[in-house]
Short mmCIF file of C-alpha atoms and ligand atoms in Angstrom, two decimals:
data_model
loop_
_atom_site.label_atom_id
_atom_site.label_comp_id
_atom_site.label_asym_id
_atom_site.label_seq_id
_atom_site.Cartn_x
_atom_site.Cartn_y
_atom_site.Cartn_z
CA UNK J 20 76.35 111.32 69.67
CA UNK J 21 79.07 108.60 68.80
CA UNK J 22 81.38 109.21 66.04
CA UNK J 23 81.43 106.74 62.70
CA UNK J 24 79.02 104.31 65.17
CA UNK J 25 82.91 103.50 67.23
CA UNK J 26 81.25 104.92 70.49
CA UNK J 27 84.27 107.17 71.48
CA UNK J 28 83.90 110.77 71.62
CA UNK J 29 85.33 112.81 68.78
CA UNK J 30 88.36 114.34 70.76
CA UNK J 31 89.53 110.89 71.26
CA UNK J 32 89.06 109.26 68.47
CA UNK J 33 91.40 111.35 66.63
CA UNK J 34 93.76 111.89 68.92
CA UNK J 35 94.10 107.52 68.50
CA UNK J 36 93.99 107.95 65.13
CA UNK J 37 90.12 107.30 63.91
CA UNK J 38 90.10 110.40 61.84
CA UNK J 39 86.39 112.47 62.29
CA UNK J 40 84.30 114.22 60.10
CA UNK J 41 85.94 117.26 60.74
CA UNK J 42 88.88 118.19 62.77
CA UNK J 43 88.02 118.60 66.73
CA UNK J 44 88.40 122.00 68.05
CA UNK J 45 89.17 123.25 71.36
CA UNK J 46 91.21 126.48 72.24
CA UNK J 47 93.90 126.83 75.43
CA UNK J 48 92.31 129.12 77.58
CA UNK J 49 88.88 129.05 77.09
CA UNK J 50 87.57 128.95 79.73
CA UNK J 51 88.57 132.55 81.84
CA UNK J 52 88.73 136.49 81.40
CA UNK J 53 87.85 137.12 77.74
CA UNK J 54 84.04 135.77 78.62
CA UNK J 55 82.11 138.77 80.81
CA UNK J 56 80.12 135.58 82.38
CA UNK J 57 83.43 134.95 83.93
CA UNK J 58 84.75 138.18 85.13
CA UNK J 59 81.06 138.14 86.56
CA UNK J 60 81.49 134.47 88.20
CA UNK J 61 85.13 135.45 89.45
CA UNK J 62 83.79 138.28 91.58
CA UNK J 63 82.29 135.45 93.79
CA UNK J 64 85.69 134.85 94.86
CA UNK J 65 88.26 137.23 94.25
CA UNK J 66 91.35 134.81 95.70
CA UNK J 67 91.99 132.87 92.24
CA UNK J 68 93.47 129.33 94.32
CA UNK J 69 89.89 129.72 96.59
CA UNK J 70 88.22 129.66 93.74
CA UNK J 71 90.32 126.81 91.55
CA UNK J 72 89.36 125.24 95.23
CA UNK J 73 85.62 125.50 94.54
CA UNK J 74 83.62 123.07 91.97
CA UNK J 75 80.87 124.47 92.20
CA UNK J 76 82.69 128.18 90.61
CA UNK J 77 85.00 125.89 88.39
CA UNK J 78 82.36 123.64 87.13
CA UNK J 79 80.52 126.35 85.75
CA UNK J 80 83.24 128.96 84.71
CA UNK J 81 84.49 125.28 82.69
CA UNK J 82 81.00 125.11 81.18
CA UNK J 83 81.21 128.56 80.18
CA UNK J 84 82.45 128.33 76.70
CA UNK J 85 80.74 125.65 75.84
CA UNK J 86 77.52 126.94 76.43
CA UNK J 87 78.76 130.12 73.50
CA UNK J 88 80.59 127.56 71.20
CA UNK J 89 80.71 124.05 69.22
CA UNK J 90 83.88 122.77 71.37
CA UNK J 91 84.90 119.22 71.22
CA UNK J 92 86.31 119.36 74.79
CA UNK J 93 86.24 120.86 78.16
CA UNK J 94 89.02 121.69 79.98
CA UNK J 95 88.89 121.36 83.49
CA UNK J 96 89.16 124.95 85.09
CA UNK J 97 92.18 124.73 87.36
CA UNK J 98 96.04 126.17 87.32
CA UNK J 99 99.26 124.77 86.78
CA UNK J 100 100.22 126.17 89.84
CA UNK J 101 97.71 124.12 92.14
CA UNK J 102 100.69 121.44 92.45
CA UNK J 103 103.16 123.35 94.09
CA UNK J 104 100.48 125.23 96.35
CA UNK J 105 99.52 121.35 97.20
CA UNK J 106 103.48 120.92 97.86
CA UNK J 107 103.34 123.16 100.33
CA UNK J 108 104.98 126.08 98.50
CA UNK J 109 103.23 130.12 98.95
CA UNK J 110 101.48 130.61 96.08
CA UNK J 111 99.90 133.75 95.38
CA UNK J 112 98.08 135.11 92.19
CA UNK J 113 98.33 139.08 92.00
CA UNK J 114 95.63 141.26 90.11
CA UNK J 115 97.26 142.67 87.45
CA UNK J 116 100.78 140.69 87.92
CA UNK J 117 100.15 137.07 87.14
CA UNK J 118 101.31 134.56 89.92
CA UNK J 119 103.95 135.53 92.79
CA UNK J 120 105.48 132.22 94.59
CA UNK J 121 108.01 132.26 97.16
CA UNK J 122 111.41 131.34 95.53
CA UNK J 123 112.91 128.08 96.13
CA UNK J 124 116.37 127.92 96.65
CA UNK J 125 117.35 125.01 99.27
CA UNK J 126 117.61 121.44 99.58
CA UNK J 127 115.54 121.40 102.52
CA UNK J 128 112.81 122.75 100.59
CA UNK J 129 112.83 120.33 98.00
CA UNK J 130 112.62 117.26 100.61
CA UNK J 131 109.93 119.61 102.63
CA UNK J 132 107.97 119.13 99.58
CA UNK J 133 104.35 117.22 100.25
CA UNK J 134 104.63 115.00 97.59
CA UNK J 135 102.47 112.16 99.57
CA UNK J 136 99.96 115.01 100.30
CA UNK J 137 99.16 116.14 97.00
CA UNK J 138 96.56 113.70 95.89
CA UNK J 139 94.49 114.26 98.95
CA UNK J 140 95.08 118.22 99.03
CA UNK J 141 93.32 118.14 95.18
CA UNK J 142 90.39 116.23 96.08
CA UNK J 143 88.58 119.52 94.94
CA UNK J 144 89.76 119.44 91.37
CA UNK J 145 88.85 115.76 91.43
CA UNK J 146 85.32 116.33 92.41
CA UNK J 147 85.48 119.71 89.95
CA UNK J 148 86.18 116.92 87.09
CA UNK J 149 83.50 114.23 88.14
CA UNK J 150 81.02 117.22 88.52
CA UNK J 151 81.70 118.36 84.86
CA UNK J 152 81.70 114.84 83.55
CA UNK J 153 78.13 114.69 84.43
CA UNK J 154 76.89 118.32 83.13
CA UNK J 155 78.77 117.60 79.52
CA UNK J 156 77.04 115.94 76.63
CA UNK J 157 78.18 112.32 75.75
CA UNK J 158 80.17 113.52 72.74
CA UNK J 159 82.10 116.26 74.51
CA UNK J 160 85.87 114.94 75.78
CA UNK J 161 86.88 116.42 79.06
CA UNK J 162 90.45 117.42 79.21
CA UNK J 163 92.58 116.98 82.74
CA UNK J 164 95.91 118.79 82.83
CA UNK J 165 99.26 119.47 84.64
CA UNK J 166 102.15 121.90 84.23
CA UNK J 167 105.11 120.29 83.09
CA UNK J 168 108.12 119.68 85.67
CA UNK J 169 110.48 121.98 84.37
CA UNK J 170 107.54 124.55 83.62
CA UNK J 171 106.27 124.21 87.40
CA UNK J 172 109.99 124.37 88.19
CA UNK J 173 110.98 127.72 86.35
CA UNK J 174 108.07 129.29 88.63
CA UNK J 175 108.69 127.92 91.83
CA UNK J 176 112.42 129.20 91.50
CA UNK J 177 112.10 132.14 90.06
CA UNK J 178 109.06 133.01 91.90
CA UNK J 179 107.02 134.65 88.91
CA UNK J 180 106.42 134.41 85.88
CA UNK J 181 107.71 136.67 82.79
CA UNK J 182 111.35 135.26 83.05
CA UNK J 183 113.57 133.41 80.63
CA UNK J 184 114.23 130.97 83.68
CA UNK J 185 117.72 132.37 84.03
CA UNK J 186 117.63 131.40 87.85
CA UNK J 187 115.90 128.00 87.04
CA UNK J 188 118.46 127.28 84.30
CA UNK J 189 121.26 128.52 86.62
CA UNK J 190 120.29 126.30 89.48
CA UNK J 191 120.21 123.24 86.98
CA UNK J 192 123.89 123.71 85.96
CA UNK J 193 125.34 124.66 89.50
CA UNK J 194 123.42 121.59 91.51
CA UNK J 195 122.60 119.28 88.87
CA UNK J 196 122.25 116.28 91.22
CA UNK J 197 119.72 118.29 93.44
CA UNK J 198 117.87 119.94 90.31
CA UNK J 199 116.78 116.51 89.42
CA UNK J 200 115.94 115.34 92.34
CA UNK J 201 113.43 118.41 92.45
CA UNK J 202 112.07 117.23 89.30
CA UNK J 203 111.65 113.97 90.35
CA UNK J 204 109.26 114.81 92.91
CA UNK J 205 107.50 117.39 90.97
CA UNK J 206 106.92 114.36 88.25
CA UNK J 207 105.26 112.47 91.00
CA UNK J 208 103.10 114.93 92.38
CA UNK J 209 101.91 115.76 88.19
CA UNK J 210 101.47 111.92 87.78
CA UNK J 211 99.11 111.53 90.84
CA UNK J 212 97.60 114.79 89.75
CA UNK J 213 96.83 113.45 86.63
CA UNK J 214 95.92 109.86 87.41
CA UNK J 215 93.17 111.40 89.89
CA UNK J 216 91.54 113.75 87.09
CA UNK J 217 91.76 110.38 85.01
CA UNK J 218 89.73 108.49 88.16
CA UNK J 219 87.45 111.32 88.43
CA UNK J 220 86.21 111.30 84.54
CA UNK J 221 89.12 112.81 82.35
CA UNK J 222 89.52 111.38 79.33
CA UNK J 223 92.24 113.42 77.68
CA UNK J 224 94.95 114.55 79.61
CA UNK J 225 97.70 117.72 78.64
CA UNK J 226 100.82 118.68 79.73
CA UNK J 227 101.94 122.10 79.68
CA UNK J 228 105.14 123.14 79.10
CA UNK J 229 104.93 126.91 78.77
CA UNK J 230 108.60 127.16 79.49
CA UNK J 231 110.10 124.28 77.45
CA UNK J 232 111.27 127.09 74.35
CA UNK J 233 113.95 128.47 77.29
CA UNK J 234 116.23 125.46 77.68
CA UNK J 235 119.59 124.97 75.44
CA UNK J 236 119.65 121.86 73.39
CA UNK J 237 121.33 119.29 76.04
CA UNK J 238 119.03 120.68 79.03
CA UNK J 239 116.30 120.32 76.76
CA UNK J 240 116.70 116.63 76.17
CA UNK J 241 117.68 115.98 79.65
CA UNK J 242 114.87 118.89 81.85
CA UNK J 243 111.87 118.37 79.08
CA UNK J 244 111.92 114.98 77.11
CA UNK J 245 113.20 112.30 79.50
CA UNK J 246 110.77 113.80 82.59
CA UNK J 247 107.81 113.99 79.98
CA UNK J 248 108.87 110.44 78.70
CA UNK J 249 109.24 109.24 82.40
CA UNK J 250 105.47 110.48 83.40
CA UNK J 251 103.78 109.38 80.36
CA UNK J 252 105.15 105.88 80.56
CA UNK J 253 103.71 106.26 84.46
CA UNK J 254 100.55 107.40 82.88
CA UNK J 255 100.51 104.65 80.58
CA UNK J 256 100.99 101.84 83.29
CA UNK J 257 98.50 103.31 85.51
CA UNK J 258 95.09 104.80 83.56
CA UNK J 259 96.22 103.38 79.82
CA UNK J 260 93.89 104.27 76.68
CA UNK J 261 94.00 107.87 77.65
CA UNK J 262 95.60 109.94 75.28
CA UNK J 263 97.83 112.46 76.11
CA UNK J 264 98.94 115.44 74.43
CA UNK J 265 102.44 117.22 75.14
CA UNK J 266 103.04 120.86 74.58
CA UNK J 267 106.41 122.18 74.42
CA UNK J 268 105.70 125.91 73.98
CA UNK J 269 108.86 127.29 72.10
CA UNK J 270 110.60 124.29 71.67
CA UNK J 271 111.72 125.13 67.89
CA UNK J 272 113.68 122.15 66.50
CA UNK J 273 113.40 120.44 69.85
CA UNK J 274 109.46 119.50 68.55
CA UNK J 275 111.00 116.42 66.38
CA UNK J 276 112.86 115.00 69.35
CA UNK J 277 109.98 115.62 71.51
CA UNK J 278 107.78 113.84 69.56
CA UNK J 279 109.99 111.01 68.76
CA UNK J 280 111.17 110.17 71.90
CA UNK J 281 108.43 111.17 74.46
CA UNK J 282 105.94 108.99 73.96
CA UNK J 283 102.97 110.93 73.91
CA UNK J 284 99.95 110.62 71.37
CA UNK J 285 100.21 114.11 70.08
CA UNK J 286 102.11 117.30 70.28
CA UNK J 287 100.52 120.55 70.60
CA UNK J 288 102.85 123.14 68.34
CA UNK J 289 103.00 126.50 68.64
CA UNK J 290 102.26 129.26 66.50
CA UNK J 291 105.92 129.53 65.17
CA UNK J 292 105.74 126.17 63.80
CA UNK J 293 105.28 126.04 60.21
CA UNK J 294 101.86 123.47 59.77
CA UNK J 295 103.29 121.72 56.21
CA UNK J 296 106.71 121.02 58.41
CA UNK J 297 104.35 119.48 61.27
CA UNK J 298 102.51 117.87 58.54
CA UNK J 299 105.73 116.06 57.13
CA UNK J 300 107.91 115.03 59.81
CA UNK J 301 105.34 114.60 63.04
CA UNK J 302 102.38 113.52 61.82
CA UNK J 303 102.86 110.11 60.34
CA UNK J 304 104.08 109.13 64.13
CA UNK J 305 101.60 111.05 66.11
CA UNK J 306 98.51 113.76 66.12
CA UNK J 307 99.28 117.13 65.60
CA UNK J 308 97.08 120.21 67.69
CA UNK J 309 97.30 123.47 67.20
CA UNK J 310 98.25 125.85 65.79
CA UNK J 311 96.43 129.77 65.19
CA UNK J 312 98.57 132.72 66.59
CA UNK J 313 96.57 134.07 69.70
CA UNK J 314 97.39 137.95 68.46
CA UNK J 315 95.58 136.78 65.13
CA UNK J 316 92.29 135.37 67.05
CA UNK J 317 91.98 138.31 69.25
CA UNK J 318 92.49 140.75 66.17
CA UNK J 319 89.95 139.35 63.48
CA UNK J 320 89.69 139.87 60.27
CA UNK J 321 89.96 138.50 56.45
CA UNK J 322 93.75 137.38 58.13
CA UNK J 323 92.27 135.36 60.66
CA UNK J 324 89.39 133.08 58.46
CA UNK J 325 92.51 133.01 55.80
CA UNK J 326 94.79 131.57 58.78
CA UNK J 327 92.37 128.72 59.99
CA UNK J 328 91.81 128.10 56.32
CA UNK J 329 95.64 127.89 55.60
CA UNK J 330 96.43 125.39 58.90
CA UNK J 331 93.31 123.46 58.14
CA UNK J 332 94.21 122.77 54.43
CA UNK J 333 98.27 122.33 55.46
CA UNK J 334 97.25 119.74 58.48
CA UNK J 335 93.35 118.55 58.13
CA UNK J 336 94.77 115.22 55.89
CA UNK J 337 96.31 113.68 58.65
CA UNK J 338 95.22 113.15 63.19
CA UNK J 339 94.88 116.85 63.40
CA UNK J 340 93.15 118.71 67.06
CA UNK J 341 92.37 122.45 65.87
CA UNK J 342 93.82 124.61 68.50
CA UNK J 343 95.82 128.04 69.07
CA UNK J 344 99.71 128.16 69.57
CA UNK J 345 98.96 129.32 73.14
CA UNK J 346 96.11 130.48 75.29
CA UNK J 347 93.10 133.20 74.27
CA UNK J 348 94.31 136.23 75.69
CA UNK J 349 91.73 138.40 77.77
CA UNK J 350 91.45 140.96 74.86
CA UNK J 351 89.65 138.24 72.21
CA UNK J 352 86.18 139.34 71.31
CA UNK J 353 84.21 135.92 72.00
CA UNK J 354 82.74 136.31 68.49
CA UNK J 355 86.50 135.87 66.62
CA UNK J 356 86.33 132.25 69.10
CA UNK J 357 82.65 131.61 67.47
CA UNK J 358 83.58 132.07 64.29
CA UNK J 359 86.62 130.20 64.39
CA UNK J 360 84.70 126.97 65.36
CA UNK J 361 82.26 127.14 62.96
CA UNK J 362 84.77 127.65 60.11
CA UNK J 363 87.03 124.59 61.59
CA UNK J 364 83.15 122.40 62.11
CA UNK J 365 82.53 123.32 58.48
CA UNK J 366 85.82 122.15 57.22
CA UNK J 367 85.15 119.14 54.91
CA UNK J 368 88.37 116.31 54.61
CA UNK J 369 88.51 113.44 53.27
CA UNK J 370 88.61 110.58 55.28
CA UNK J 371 91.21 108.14 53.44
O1 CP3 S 422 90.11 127.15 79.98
C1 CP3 S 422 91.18 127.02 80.57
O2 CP3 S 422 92.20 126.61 80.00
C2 CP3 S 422 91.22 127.40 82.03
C3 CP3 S 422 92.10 126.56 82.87
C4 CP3 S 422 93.54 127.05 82.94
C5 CP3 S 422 93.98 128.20 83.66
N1 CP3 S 422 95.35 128.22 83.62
C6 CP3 S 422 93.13 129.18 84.35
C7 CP3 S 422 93.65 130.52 84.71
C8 CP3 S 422 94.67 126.44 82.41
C9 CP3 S 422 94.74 125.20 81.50
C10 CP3 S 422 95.80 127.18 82.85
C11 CP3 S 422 97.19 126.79 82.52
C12 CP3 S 422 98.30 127.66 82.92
N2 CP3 S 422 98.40 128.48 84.02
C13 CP3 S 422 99.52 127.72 82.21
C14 CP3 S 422 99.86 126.90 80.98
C15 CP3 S 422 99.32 127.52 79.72
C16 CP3 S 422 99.99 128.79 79.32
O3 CP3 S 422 99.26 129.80 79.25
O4 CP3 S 422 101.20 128.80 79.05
C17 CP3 S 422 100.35 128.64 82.88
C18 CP3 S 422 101.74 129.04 82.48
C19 CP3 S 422 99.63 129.10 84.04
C20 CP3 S 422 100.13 130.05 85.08
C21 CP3 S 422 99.25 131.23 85.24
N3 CP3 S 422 97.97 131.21 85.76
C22 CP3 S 422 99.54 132.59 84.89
C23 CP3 S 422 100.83 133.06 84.27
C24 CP3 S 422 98.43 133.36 85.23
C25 CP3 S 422 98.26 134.86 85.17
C26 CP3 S 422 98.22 135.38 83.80
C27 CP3 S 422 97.23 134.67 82.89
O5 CP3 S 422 97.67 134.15 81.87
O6 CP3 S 422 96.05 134.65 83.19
C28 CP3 S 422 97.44 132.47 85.73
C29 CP3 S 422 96.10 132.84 86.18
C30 CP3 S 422 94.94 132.15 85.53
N4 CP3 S 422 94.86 130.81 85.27
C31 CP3 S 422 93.73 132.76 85.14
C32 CP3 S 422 92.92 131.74 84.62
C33 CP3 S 422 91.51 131.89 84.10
C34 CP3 S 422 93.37 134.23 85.32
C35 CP3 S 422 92.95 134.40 86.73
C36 CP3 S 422 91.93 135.49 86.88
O7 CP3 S 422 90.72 135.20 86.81
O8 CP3 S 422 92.34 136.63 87.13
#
């Protein structure tokens, strides 16, 4: 169905500022180990980068949530950590212990890295996208996605995840000169990530900065906002119109800069963001996603309808995504998710 007779999906629209009906909703994380249809799918393959390897497993465990819930958007079902398995790097995902990588230390490393490679070694996420783009309904965006440089960084240096990036942040202030280079080439891998989900069928594209809220105020600037500004100025040379939302998980007061200077067409805030702040001083510039506390959706309740209510009324007047402040964690009951888009599909704005 086309939105206000404009053609473009809902998602979209917004997100370039032709305000909808009612705010799009999509969560982080959909897609994965809260739903029992994929715990049940991921016993097909039990080596998680086989399986992010396999359309025909992602395709489906990506149509998963959609099948239970009014989404606006897919998200393709991938990692962040694809890119540096493409680079060459051991990647390993450990039941019970998140992902294991083999720490990078050297400058020989960082030139070993398969930057040319990358595009070709992801043809399966490609054909993952085009193979969702045909199963989705005409109104439904479809989301491509990358880790962030310094968030792919932190874990191919510290080797894990769970840190504060103390080696990462260590390695940037001892080799400076060599830390960039590394995220140089991780920004080119991300950009020809990204530009082949676009190619594929993508039609929103996130980056995810899990890691951004660890950086000092300088590093910040220098690690999160020019790289991010860099890649979406790439982005926006090479598949422009697509919008593309930046999420800077923790980055506190580092959100206004981010905005400001990055570029991007919206920022994704986290739960520790206050909405009526967001409201004020990011909105008029850009589209604002996010931002219900994970802990809040898994646990239910009066507190959670009276949360979605309270972000909705605080952020609904402006370009406003519906979203959490980070992923659904594996203990949400799929019926909190349910209820939460029907509340956020019921919410009536008005559309000056
Ligand atoms: O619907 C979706 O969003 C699914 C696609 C997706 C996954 N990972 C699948 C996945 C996306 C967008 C990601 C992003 C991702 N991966 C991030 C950024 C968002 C965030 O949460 O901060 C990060 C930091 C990772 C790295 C990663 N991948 C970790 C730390 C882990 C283990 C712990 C965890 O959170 O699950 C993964 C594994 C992973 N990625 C799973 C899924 C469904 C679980 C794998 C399994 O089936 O056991």
């Amino acid at each position: 169905m086309d939105t206000q007779g404009t053609g473009i999906k809902p998602l979209v629209a917004e997100l370039t500022g032709i305000r909808q009906p009612h705010p799009p909703v999509w969560f982080m994380r959909q897609a994965g180990r809260y739903l029992p249809e994929y715990q049940r799918l991921r016993r097909e393959q039990p080596d998680f980068l086989r399986f992010c390897a396999t359309p025909a497993l992602t395709i489906e465990a990506a149509l998963q949530p959609l099948r239970r819930f009014p989404l606006d958007a897919a998200i393709v079902f991938s990692d962040i950590l694809v890119i540096p398995h493409a680079l060459g790097r051991s990647v390993r995902f450990v039941e019970g212990e998140g992902p294991v990588l083999e720490p990078l230390t050297r400058a020989a490393e960082i030139e070993a890295l398969a930057v040319d490679a990358v595009a070709d070694r992801l043809q399966p996420v490609f054909a993952s996208v085009r193979g969702l783009r045909a199963a989705l309904a005409d109104d439904v965006s479809l989301i491509g996605f990358a880790g962030s440089p310094w968030t792919l960084a932190v874990y191919m240096i510290e080797g894990r995840g769970g840190t504060q990036g103390e080696r990462a942040r260590a390695f940037s202030y001892a080799q400076p000169a060599l830390f960039a280079r590394l995220m140089e080439r991780l920004s080119a891998a991300i950009v020809a990530s990204l530009v082949g989900q676009v190619q594929a069928g993508a039609d929103v594209l996130q980056l995810f900065d899990s890691w951004a809220g660890t950086l000092a105020a300088e590093p910040f600037r220098r690690w999160v906002i020019e790289p991010t500004a860099a890649i979406v100025r790439a982005l926006k040379a090479a598949v422009p119109g697509v919008p593309l939302i930046g999420f800077p998980r923790g980055a506190g007061l580092g959100y206004q800069a981010y905005a400001a200077e990055t570029g991007l067409d919206a920022v994704s805030l986290d739960a520790s963001v206050p909405p009526a702040w967001a409201a004020a001083v990011l909105q008029p510039r850009m589209a604002v996603q996010g931002n219900l506390d994970n802990v809040l959706l898994a646990t239910g309740g009066a507190a959670l309808a009276a949360q979605v209510d309270r972000i909705c009324a605080a952020l609904a007047d402006g370009r406003f995504v519906f979203n959490l402040g980070h992923g659904v964690l594996p203990e949400t009951p799929p019926e909190h998710v349910a209820a939460v888009a029907a509340q956020v599909r019921g919410w009536q704005r008005s559309l000056r």
